[in-house]
Amino acid sequence: MQVNNDFSQRVVVRPSDYRFVASPLAGVSRMMLDRAGAEVARATSIVRYAAGAGYTSHRHDGGEEIFVLEGIFSDEHGDYPAGTYLRNPPGSSHQPFSREGCTLLVKLWQFAADDTTQLVKQTASASWYQGMVPGLSVLPLHEHDGINTALVRWAPNTQFNPHTHPGGEEILVLEGLFCDEHGEYPTGSWLRNPRYSTHSPFTREEGALIYVKTGHLGANLLGDRFIE
């Protein structure tokens, strides 16, 4: 299945565009944001677990990145409440489930071959740092070979400088209203800006909290084998 698999194109998905489809497992559905491949694919999805849903133990040959949006996600290694960031590297395995249901951002097959760090980060207790302009604060989540993942909190009425992303940029709006010269993106919006794209982001009176990933488009990742 191919969904937004031309990575040279800008993509915007707002909550009004969400269409969840059933996965092969009962009780688990997903909103496909981008996907290149069949059931095994380089994929970015919003995934919902109904209460009591879970998978059998399985291996992630291409790695798995998760951000818990709502509820509590679990596996045999622990429980991960909303705000938890996880990285399960290539070759890792686990048996995920959710007792009361949860919603996740999940990215599959988007690891470099030498990115082998297992990571669990509870953002509720992590340290934030001053951003590049007043009103901006940053919580780094992961960095590897020029690929950076972070949470960025925007105070109300914050303006960032015009800038270019040589390695592309991906954003999920977690709270508030995020804006740039191309439009407005309410909570739940997902954006993928291609390599060498330029924009001037800002917020209005609502402010915003975003998950942001940069440098991964055009990088040498395991999932590139699925891109036509």
PDB file of N, CA and C in Angstrom, residues 1-12 33-37 42 190 192-195 217-218 226-228:
ATOM      1  N   MET A   1       0.853  -1.196   0.000  1.00  0.00           N
ATOM      2  CA  MET A   1       0.000   0.000   0.000  1.00  0.00           C
ATOM      3  C   MET A   1       0.887   1.244   0.000  1.00  0.00           C
ATOM      4  N   GLN A   2       0.530   2.213  -0.806  1.00  0.00           N
ATOM      5  CA  GLN A   2       1.299   3.442  -0.911  1.00  0.00           C
ATOM      6  C   GLN A   2       0.420   4.619  -0.455  1.00  0.00           C
ATOM      7  N   VAL A   3       0.895   5.349   0.540  1.00  0.00           N
ATOM      8  CA  VAL A   3       0.186   6.524   1.052  1.00  0.00           C
ATOM      9  C   VAL A   3       1.204   7.651   1.217  1.00  0.00           C
ATOM     10  N   ASN A   4       1.013   8.748   0.514  1.00  0.00           N
ATOM     11  CA  ASN A   4       1.926   9.887   0.608  1.00  0.00           C
ATOM     12  C   ASN A   4       3.386   9.444   0.518  1.00  0.00           C
ATOM     13  N   ASN A   5       3.671   8.586  -0.458  1.00  0.00           N
ATOM     14  CA  ASN A   5       4.993   7.969  -0.563  1.00  0.00           C
ATOM     15  C   ASN A   5       5.941   8.710  -1.505  1.00  0.00           C
ATOM     16  N   ASP A   6       5.523   9.866  -2.027  1.00  0.00           N
ATOM     17  CA  ASP A   6       6.420  10.720  -2.784  1.00  0.00           C
ATOM     18  C   ASP A   6       7.016  11.722  -1.792  1.00  0.00           C
ATOM     19  N   PHE A   7       8.204  11.426  -1.303  1.00  0.00           N
ATOM     20  CA  PHE A   7       8.782  12.204  -0.220  1.00  0.00           C
ATOM     21  C   PHE A   7       9.338  13.548  -0.686  1.00  0.00           C
ATOM     22  N   SER A   8       9.201  13.846  -1.972  1.00  0.00           N
ATOM     23  CA  SER A   8       9.568  15.166  -2.474  1.00  0.00           C
ATOM     24  C   SER A   8       8.410  16.150  -2.368  1.00  0.00           C
ATOM     25  N   GLN A   9       7.245  15.676  -1.939  1.00  0.00           N
ATOM     26  CA  GLN A   9       6.044  16.499  -1.871  1.00  0.00           C
ATOM     27  C   GLN A   9       5.719  16.909  -0.437  1.00  0.00           C
ATOM     28  N   ARG A  10       5.228  18.124  -0.286  1.00  0.00           N
ATOM     29  CA  ARG A  10       4.727  18.582   1.008  1.00  0.00           C
ATOM     30  C   ARG A  10       3.371  17.928   1.265  1.00  0.00           C
ATOM     31  N   VAL A  11       3.154  17.484   2.503  1.00  0.00           N
ATOM     32  CA  VAL A  11       1.896  16.837   2.869  1.00  0.00           C
ATOM     33  C   VAL A  11       1.372  17.472   4.155  1.00  0.00           C
ATOM     34  N   VAL A  12       0.079  17.750   4.186  1.00  0.00           N
ATOM     35  CA  VAL A  12      -0.588  18.227   5.396  1.00  0.00           C
ATOM     36  C   VAL A  12      -1.808  17.360   5.635  1.00  0.00           C
ATOM     37  N   LEU A  33      -0.448   7.974   7.751  1.00  0.00           N
ATOM     38  CA  LEU A  33       0.010   9.301   7.352  1.00  0.00           C
ATOM     39  C   LEU A  33       0.927   9.223   6.147  1.00  0.00           C
ATOM     40  N   ASP A  34       1.908   8.350   6.201  1.00  0.00           N
ATOM     41  CA  ASP A  34       2.644   7.980   4.993  1.00  0.00           C
ATOM     42  C   ASP A  34       3.035   6.514   5.088  1.00  0.00           C
ATOM     43  N   ARG A  35       3.186   5.892   3.921  1.00  0.00           N
ATOM     44  CA  ARG A  35       3.434   4.451   3.894  1.00  0.00           C
ATOM     45  C   ARG A  35       4.006   4.074   2.535  1.00  0.00           C
ATOM     46  N   ALA A  36       5.100   3.331   2.570  1.00  0.00           N
ATOM     47  CA  ALA A  36       5.704   2.782   1.361  1.00  0.00           C
ATOM     48  C   ALA A  36       5.982   1.313   1.620  1.00  0.00           C
ATOM     49  N   GLY A  37       5.220   0.444   0.971  1.00  0.00           N
ATOM     50  CA  GLY A  37       5.350  -0.988   1.189  1.00  0.00           C
ATOM     51  C   GLY A  37       4.000  -1.622   1.423  1.00  0.00           C
ATOM     52  N   ARG A  42       7.812   0.923   5.299  1.00  0.00           N
ATOM     53  CA  ARG A  42       8.227   2.174   5.926  1.00  0.00           C
ATOM     54  C   ARG A  42       6.949   2.970   6.140  1.00  0.00           C
ATOM     55  N   TRP A 190      -0.699  16.834  11.081  1.00  0.00           N
ATOM     56  CA  TRP A 190       0.614  16.264  10.744  1.00  0.00           C
ATOM     57  C   TRP A 190       1.105  16.903   9.460  1.00  0.00           C
ATOM     58  N   ARG A 192       4.495  17.143   6.660  1.00  0.00           N
ATOM     59  CA  ARG A 192       5.795  16.681   6.191  1.00  0.00           C
ATOM     60  C   ARG A 192       6.292  17.663   5.134  1.00  0.00           C
ATOM     61  N   ASN A 193       7.343  18.374   5.480  1.00  0.00           N
ATOM     62  CA  ASN A 193       7.937  19.350   4.569  1.00  0.00           C
ATOM     63  C   ASN A 193       9.176  18.723   3.937  1.00  0.00           C
ATOM     64  N   PRO A 194       9.271  18.703   2.606  1.00  0.00           N
ATOM     65  CA  PRO A 194      10.346  17.960   1.942  1.00  0.00           C
ATOM     66  C   PRO A 194      11.718  18.617   2.125  1.00  0.00           C
ATOM     67  N   ARG A 195      12.732  17.948   1.623  1.00  0.00           N
ATOM     68  CA  ARG A 195      14.096  18.453   1.695  1.00  0.00           C
ATOM     69  C   ARG A 195      14.204  19.823   1.035  1.00  0.00           C
ATOM     70  N   LEU A 217      14.598  12.869   5.936  1.00  0.00           N
ATOM     71  CA  LEU A 217      14.187  12.680   4.548  1.00  0.00           C
ATOM     72  C   LEU A 217      15.427  12.730   3.658  1.00  0.00           C
ATOM     73  N   GLY A 218      15.661  11.657   2.943  1.00  0.00           N
ATOM     74  CA  GLY A 218      16.871  11.552   2.139  1.00  0.00           C
ATOM     75  C   GLY A 218      18.035  10.939   2.875  1.00  0.00           C
ATOM     76  N   PHE A 226      11.843   0.201   0.568  1.00  0.00           N
ATOM     77  CA  PHE A 226      10.428   0.137   0.189  1.00  0.00           C
ATOM     78  C   PHE A 226       9.999   1.280  -0.723  1.00  0.00           C
ATOM     79  N   ILE A 227      10.858   2.300  -0.857  1.00  0.00           N
ATOM     80  CA  ILE A 227      10.482   3.477  -1.640  1.00  0.00           C
ATOM     81  C   ILE A 227      10.747   3.194  -3.115  1.00  0.00           C
ATOM     82  N   GLU A 228       9.724   3.384  -3.909  1.00  0.00           N
ATOM     83  CA  GLU A 228       9.856   3.100  -5.353  1.00  0.00           C
ATOM     84  C   GLU A 228      10.589   4.223  -6.071  1.00  0.00           C
TER      85      GLU A 228
END
